């Protein structure tokens, strides 16, 4: 790589086994089908960093492709929430429960798409998979493509989805102040299929 050049050519050979890794043009996360290891592109030194990767088992549907999600362990602190009534719903309910005191802290795992989709689809996917993670069954690794969003992008989308699902409440949200502390991320491969020209996930049928 030459000094002053803002791009680099990186051979996509698996750092663990040396096999070639399949990828798309803007991907920053990768998966080696030979040794079943996932990797994240570290843009500081342009190296591939090993990252834990798991896959969701499709429910009675034949998956045509697997798309990557970020799994972000997180601790959510509610500093203040003012609304006209009602308890927590959406993602906050998953982390905190419906009737817990506002000053309490809750822990959980955000599941955030690492691929491009509309904000509406992303919000729907984040809420559905964040709530369902404890019940999802795992399977052995598959081919994983399309991971163009890095960790920082995923954290921003987690914030957006949390606020969006809280705003959907039937009560009137007047103010919400909170903090999120994220832990070490993992990758999750989620099965998708195509129907009538649309791409949908195999668990909830959400179109992307």
mmCIF file of C-alpha atoms in Angstrom:
data_model
loop_
_atom_site.group_PDB
_atom_site.id
_atom_site.type_symbol
_atom_site.label_atom_id
_atom_site.label_comp_id
_atom_site.label_asym_id
_atom_site.label_seq_id
_atom_site.Cartn_x
_atom_site.Cartn_y
_atom_site.Cartn_z
ATOM 1 C CA UNK A 1 0.000 0.000 0.000
ATOM 2 C CA UNK A 2 1.453 3.366 -1.016
ATOM 3 C CA UNK A 3 1.687 6.341 1.306
ATOM 4 C CA UNK A 4 -1.149 8.820 0.748
ATOM 5 C CA UNK A 5 -3.405 6.321 -1.006
ATOM 6 C CA UNK A 6 -6.817 5.979 0.635
ATOM 7 C CA UNK A 7 -7.470 2.401 -0.412
ATOM 8 C CA UNK A 8 -5.725 -0.938 -0.161
ATOM 9 C CA UNK A 9 -5.934 -4.270 -1.950
ATOM 10 C CA UNK A 10 -6.372 -7.021 0.626
ATOM 11 C CA UNK A 11 -6.112 -10.694 -0.347
ATOM 12 C CA UNK A 12 -9.188 -12.426 1.034
ATOM 13 C CA UNK A 13 -7.428 -15.555 2.166
ATOM 14 C CA UNK A 14 -8.547 -17.022 5.478
ATOM 15 C CA UNK A 15 -5.931 -16.163 8.146
ATOM 16 C CA UNK A 16 -6.664 -19.499 9.834
ATOM 17 C CA UNK A 17 -6.680 -22.060 7.022
ATOM 18 C CA UNK A 18 -5.592 -20.120 3.913
ATOM 19 C CA UNK A 19 -8.742 -20.846 1.894
ATOM 20 C CA UNK A 20 -10.233 -18.139 -0.293
ATOM 21 C CA UNK A 21 -13.114 -16.195 1.267
ATOM 22 C CA UNK A 22 -16.179 -15.233 -0.772
ATOM 23 C CA UNK A 23 -17.248 -11.598 -0.388
ATOM 24 C CA UNK A 24 -19.152 -8.772 -1.996
ATOM 25 C CA UNK A 25 -17.680 -5.398 -2.936
ATOM 26 C CA UNK A 26 -18.466 -3.399 0.215
ATOM 27 C CA UNK A 27 -18.243 -6.178 2.801
ATOM 28 C CA UNK A 28 -16.396 -5.564 6.065
ATOM 29 C CA UNK A 29 -17.341 -8.880 7.700
ATOM 30 C CA UNK A 30 -16.461 -12.234 6.205
ATOM 31 C CA UNK A 31 -16.936 -15.958 6.776
ATOM 32 C CA UNK A 32 -14.702 -18.868 5.786
ATOM 33 C CA UNK A 33 -16.804 -21.882 4.825
ATOM 34 C CA UNK A 34 -13.714 -24.117 4.926
ATOM 35 C CA UNK A 35 -12.827 -23.734 8.612
ATOM 36 C CA UNK A 36 -16.095 -22.082 9.777
ATOM 37 C CA UNK A 37 -14.490 -18.922 11.157
ATOM 38 C CA UNK A 38 -15.841 -15.377 10.925
ATOM 39 C CA UNK A 39 -13.722 -12.251 10.450
ATOM 40 C CA UNK A 40 -14.024 -8.491 10.766
ATOM 41 C CA UNK A 41 -11.938 -6.118 8.666
ATOM 42 C CA UNK A 42 -9.876 -3.959 11.017
ATOM 43 C CA UNK A 43 -9.468 -0.698 9.130
ATOM 44 C CA UNK A 44 -6.642 0.441 11.409
ATOM 45 C CA UNK A 45 -4.174 -2.030 9.929
ATOM 46 C CA UNK A 46 -6.331 -3.596 7.169
ATOM 47 C CA UNK A 47 -6.166 -7.036 8.752
ATOM 48 C CA UNK A 48 -8.876 -9.666 9.263
ATOM 49 C CA UNK A 49 -9.709 -10.100 12.946
ATOM 50 C CA UNK A 50 -11.307 -13.327 14.165
ATOM 51 C CA UNK A 51 -14.856 -12.879 15.468
ATOM 52 C CA UNK A 52 -17.223 -15.451 16.937
ATOM 53 C CA UNK A 53 -19.919 -16.435 14.443
ATOM 54 C CA UNK A 54 -23.058 -18.555 14.766
ATOM 55 C CA UNK A 55 -26.033 -19.314 12.511
ATOM 56 C CA UNK A 56 -29.804 -19.543 12.937
ATOM 57 C CA UNK A 57 -31.599 -22.720 11.894
ATOM 58 C CA UNK A 58 -34.364 -22.034 9.348
ATOM 59 C CA UNK A 59 -37.882 -22.953 10.444
ATOM 60 C CA UNK A 60 -39.490 -25.264 7.857
ATOM 61 C CA UNK A 61 -38.111 -23.206 4.967
ATOM 62 C CA UNK A 62 -35.183 -23.802 2.642
ATOM 63 C CA UNK A 63 -32.815 -20.867 3.078
ATOM 64 C CA UNK A 64 -31.458 -19.469 -0.176
ATOM 65 C CA UNK A 65 -28.875 -17.253 1.505
ATOM 66 C CA UNK A 66 -27.610 -16.222 4.919
ATOM 67 C CA UNK A 67 -27.225 -12.555 5.806
ATOM 68 C CA UNK A 68 -25.065 -11.302 8.708
ATOM 69 C CA UNK A 69 -26.377 -9.657 11.859
ATOM 70 C CA UNK A 70 -24.297 -8.073 14.596
ATOM 71 C CA UNK A 71 -24.949 -9.443 18.079
ATOM 72 C CA UNK A 72 -24.174 -6.589 20.475
ATOM 73 C CA UNK A 73 -24.214 -7.379 24.212
ATOM 74 C CA UNK A 74 -25.406 -4.229 25.928
ATOM 75 C CA UNK A 75 -26.260 -2.679 29.269
ATOM 76 C CA UNK A 76 -29.029 -0.081 29.098
ATOM 77 C CA UNK A 77 -29.390 2.567 31.818
ATOM 78 C CA UNK A 78 -32.603 4.596 31.850
ATOM 79 C CA UNK A 79 -31.816 8.047 33.218
ATOM 80 C CA UNK A 80 -35.294 9.491 32.721
ATOM 81 C CA UNK A 81 -38.438 8.599 30.816
ATOM 82 C CA UNK A 82 -41.480 10.839 30.844
ATOM 83 C CA UNK A 83 -44.701 9.745 29.159
ATOM 84 C CA UNK A 84 -48.432 10.100 29.636
ATOM 85 C CA UNK A 85 -48.767 6.506 30.864
ATOM 86 C CA UNK A 86 -47.979 2.838 30.356
ATOM 87 C CA UNK A 87 -44.883 0.734 30.902
ATOM 88 C CA UNK A 88 -42.010 -0.254 28.667
ATOM 89 C CA UNK A 89 -42.661 -1.892 25.316
ATOM 90 C CA UNK A 90 -40.455 -2.835 22.373
ATOM 91 C CA UNK A 91 -36.731 -3.219 22.911
ATOM 92 C CA UNK A 92 -36.729 -1.514 26.329
ATOM 93 C CA UNK A 93 -39.199 -4.100 27.593
ATOM 94 C CA UNK A 94 -36.820 -6.849 26.419
ATOM 95 C CA UNK A 95 -33.954 -5.302 28.410
ATOM 96 C CA UNK A 96 -35.817 -3.930 31.431
ATOM 97 C CA UNK A 97 -39.164 -5.679 31.730
ATOM 98 C CA UNK A 98 -42.454 -3.817 31.569
ATOM 99 C CA UNK A 99 -42.889 -2.582 35.113
ATOM 100 C CA UNK A 100 -39.350 -2.010 36.396
ATOM 101 C CA UNK A 101 -38.311 1.303 37.946
ATOM 102 C CA UNK A 102 -36.949 3.828 35.492
ATOM 103 C CA UNK A 103 -33.635 4.191 37.295
ATOM 104 C CA UNK A 104 -32.798 0.499 36.965
ATOM 105 C CA UNK A 105 -30.346 -1.080 34.560
ATOM 106 C CA UNK A 106 -31.099 -3.897 32.152
ATOM 107 C CA UNK A 107 -28.848 -6.160 30.112
ATOM 108 C CA UNK A 108 -29.467 -8.002 26.877
ATOM 109 C CA UNK A 109 -28.236 -8.483 23.315
ATOM 110 C CA UNK A 110 -29.121 -6.332 20.298
ATOM 111 C CA UNK A 111 -29.400 -8.203 16.990
ATOM 112 C CA UNK A 112 -28.690 -5.645 14.244
ATOM 113 C CA UNK A 113 -28.503 -6.258 10.465
ATOM 114 C CA UNK A 114 -25.000 -5.831 9.047
ATOM 115 C CA UNK A 115 -26.436 -5.432 5.537
ATOM 116 C CA UNK A 116 -28.246 -2.630 3.722
ATOM 117 C CA UNK A 117 -32.010 -2.360 4.180
ATOM 118 C CA UNK A 118 -34.597 0.377 4.692
ATOM 119 C CA UNK A 119 -34.797 1.906 8.188
ATOM 120 C CA UNK A 120 -38.301 0.470 8.528
ATOM 121 C CA UNK A 121 -37.034 -3.046 7.774
ATOM 122 C CA UNK A 122 -34.000 -2.592 10.026
ATOM 123 C CA UNK A 123 -36.182 -1.468 12.944
ATOM 124 C CA UNK A 124 -38.522 -4.423 12.442
ATOM 125 C CA UNK A 125 -35.614 -6.867 12.209
ATOM 126 C CA UNK A 126 -33.790 -5.462 15.258
ATOM 127 C CA UNK A 127 -36.896 -5.662 17.427
ATOM 128 C CA UNK A 128 -37.960 -9.123 16.230
ATOM 129 C CA UNK A 129 -34.555 -10.778 16.516
ATOM 130 C CA UNK A 130 -33.545 -8.989 19.737
ATOM 131 C CA UNK A 131 -36.720 -10.262 21.389
ATOM 132 C CA UNK A 132 -36.426 -13.781 19.929
ATOM 133 C CA UNK A 133 -32.698 -14.483 20.458
ATOM 134 C CA UNK A 134 -33.105 -16.748 23.525
ATOM 135 C CA UNK A 135 -35.439 -19.048 21.557
ATOM 136 C CA UNK A 136 -33.558 -19.267 18.248
ATOM 137 C CA UNK A 137 -31.945 -22.594 17.439
ATOM 138 C CA UNK A 138 -28.436 -22.723 16.014
ATOM 139 C CA UNK A 139 -26.938 -24.746 13.182
ATOM 140 C CA UNK A 140 -23.545 -25.282 11.583
ATOM 141 C CA UNK A 141 -22.031 -22.529 9.469
ATOM 142 C CA UNK A 142 -23.098 -21.641 5.940
ATOM 143 C CA UNK A 143 -21.972 -19.150 3.323
ATOM 144 C CA UNK A 144 -22.382 -15.621 4.709
ATOM 145 C CA UNK A 145 -22.393 -12.526 2.466
ATOM 146 C CA UNK A 146 -23.436 -8.878 2.458
ATOM 147 C CA UNK A 147 -21.926 -7.581 5.691
ATOM 148 C CA UNK A 148 -21.218 -3.973 4.726
ATOM 149 C CA UNK A 149 -21.943 -2.325 8.111
ATOM 150 C CA UNK A 150 -19.240 -2.302 10.786
ATOM 151 C CA UNK A 151 -19.587 -2.294 14.547
ATOM 152 C CA UNK A 152 -20.017 1.470 14.895
ATOM 153 C CA UNK A 153 -22.772 1.446 12.262
ATOM 154 C CA UNK A 154 -24.497 -1.374 14.156
ATOM 155 C CA UNK A 155 -24.355 0.542 17.438
ATOM 156 C CA UNK A 156 -25.954 3.591 15.792
ATOM 157 C CA UNK A 157 -28.715 1.397 14.332
ATOM 158 C CA UNK A 158 -29.287 -0.153 17.771
ATOM 159 C CA UNK A 159 -29.849 3.339 19.237
ATOM 160 C CA UNK A 160 -32.211 4.219 16.399
ATOM 161 C CA UNK A 161 -34.240 1.023 16.744
ATOM 162 C CA UNK A 162 -34.532 1.406 20.525
ATOM 163 C CA UNK A 163 -35.929 4.927 20.211
ATOM 164 C CA UNK A 164 -38.171 4.028 17.251
ATOM 165 C CA UNK A 165 -39.818 1.120 19.059
ATOM 166 C CA UNK A 166 -40.344 3.230 22.175
ATOM 167 C CA UNK A 167 -41.985 5.990 20.133
ATOM 168 C CA UNK A 168 -44.419 3.387 18.732
ATOM 169 C CA UNK A 169 -46.015 3.070 22.198
ATOM 170 C CA UNK A 170 -49.660 4.101 22.497
ATOM 171 C CA UNK A 171 -48.807 6.589 25.250
ATOM 172 C CA UNK A 172 -47.265 9.958 24.469
ATOM 173 C CA UNK A 173 -43.504 9.933 24.987
ATOM 174 C CA UNK A 174 -42.377 13.322 26.296
ATOM 175 C CA UNK A 175 -38.736 12.674 27.117
ATOM 176 C CA UNK A 176 -36.307 9.757 27.089
ATOM 177 C CA UNK A 177 -32.752 9.905 28.389
ATOM 178 C CA UNK A 178 -30.671 6.761 28.512
ATOM 179 C CA UNK A 179 -27.188 5.336 28.114
ATOM 180 C CA UNK A 180 -26.014 2.155 26.403
ATOM 181 C CA UNK A 181 -22.736 0.403 27.170
ATOM 182 C CA UNK A 182 -21.893 -2.114 24.442
ATOM 183 C CA UNK A 183 -19.786 -5.236 24.972
ATOM 184 C CA UNK A 184 -17.736 -7.334 22.562
ATOM 185 C CA UNK A 185 -19.733 -8.087 19.389
ATOM 186 C CA UNK A 186 -20.383 -11.393 17.638
ATOM 187 C CA UNK A 187 -21.855 -12.278 14.242
ATOM 188 C CA UNK A 188 -25.065 -14.163 13.540
ATOM 189 C CA UNK A 189 -25.997 -15.651 10.164
ATOM 190 C CA UNK A 190 -29.753 -15.401 9.531
ATOM 191 C CA UNK A 191 -31.511 -17.399 6.781
ATOM 192 C CA UNK A 192 -33.398 -15.583 4.009
ATOM 193 C CA UNK A 193 -35.415 -16.753 1.023
ATOM 194 C CA UNK A 194 -36.949 -15.161 -2.073
ATOM 195 C CA UNK A 195 -40.646 -15.008 -2.891
ATOM 196 C CA UNK A 196 -42.292 -13.132 -5.768
ATOM 197 C CA UNK A 197 -39.159 -11.054 -6.305
ATOM 198 C CA UNK A 198 -38.844 -10.096 -2.640
ATOM 199 C CA UNK A 199 -36.239 -11.202 -0.086
ATOM 200 C CA UNK A 200 -37.631 -12.256 3.306
ATOM 201 C CA UNK A 201 -36.129 -13.714 6.462
ATOM 202 C CA UNK A 202 -37.072 -17.318 7.190
ATOM 203 C CA UNK A 203 -38.096 -16.801 10.825
ATOM 204 C CA UNK A 204 -40.526 -13.848 10.729
ATOM 205 C CA UNK A 205 -41.066 -13.245 7.005
ATOM 206 C CA UNK A 206 -39.809 -9.649 7.197
ATOM 207 C CA UNK A 207 -39.084 -8.227 3.764
ATOM 208 C CA UNK A 208 -35.778 -6.500 3.099
#
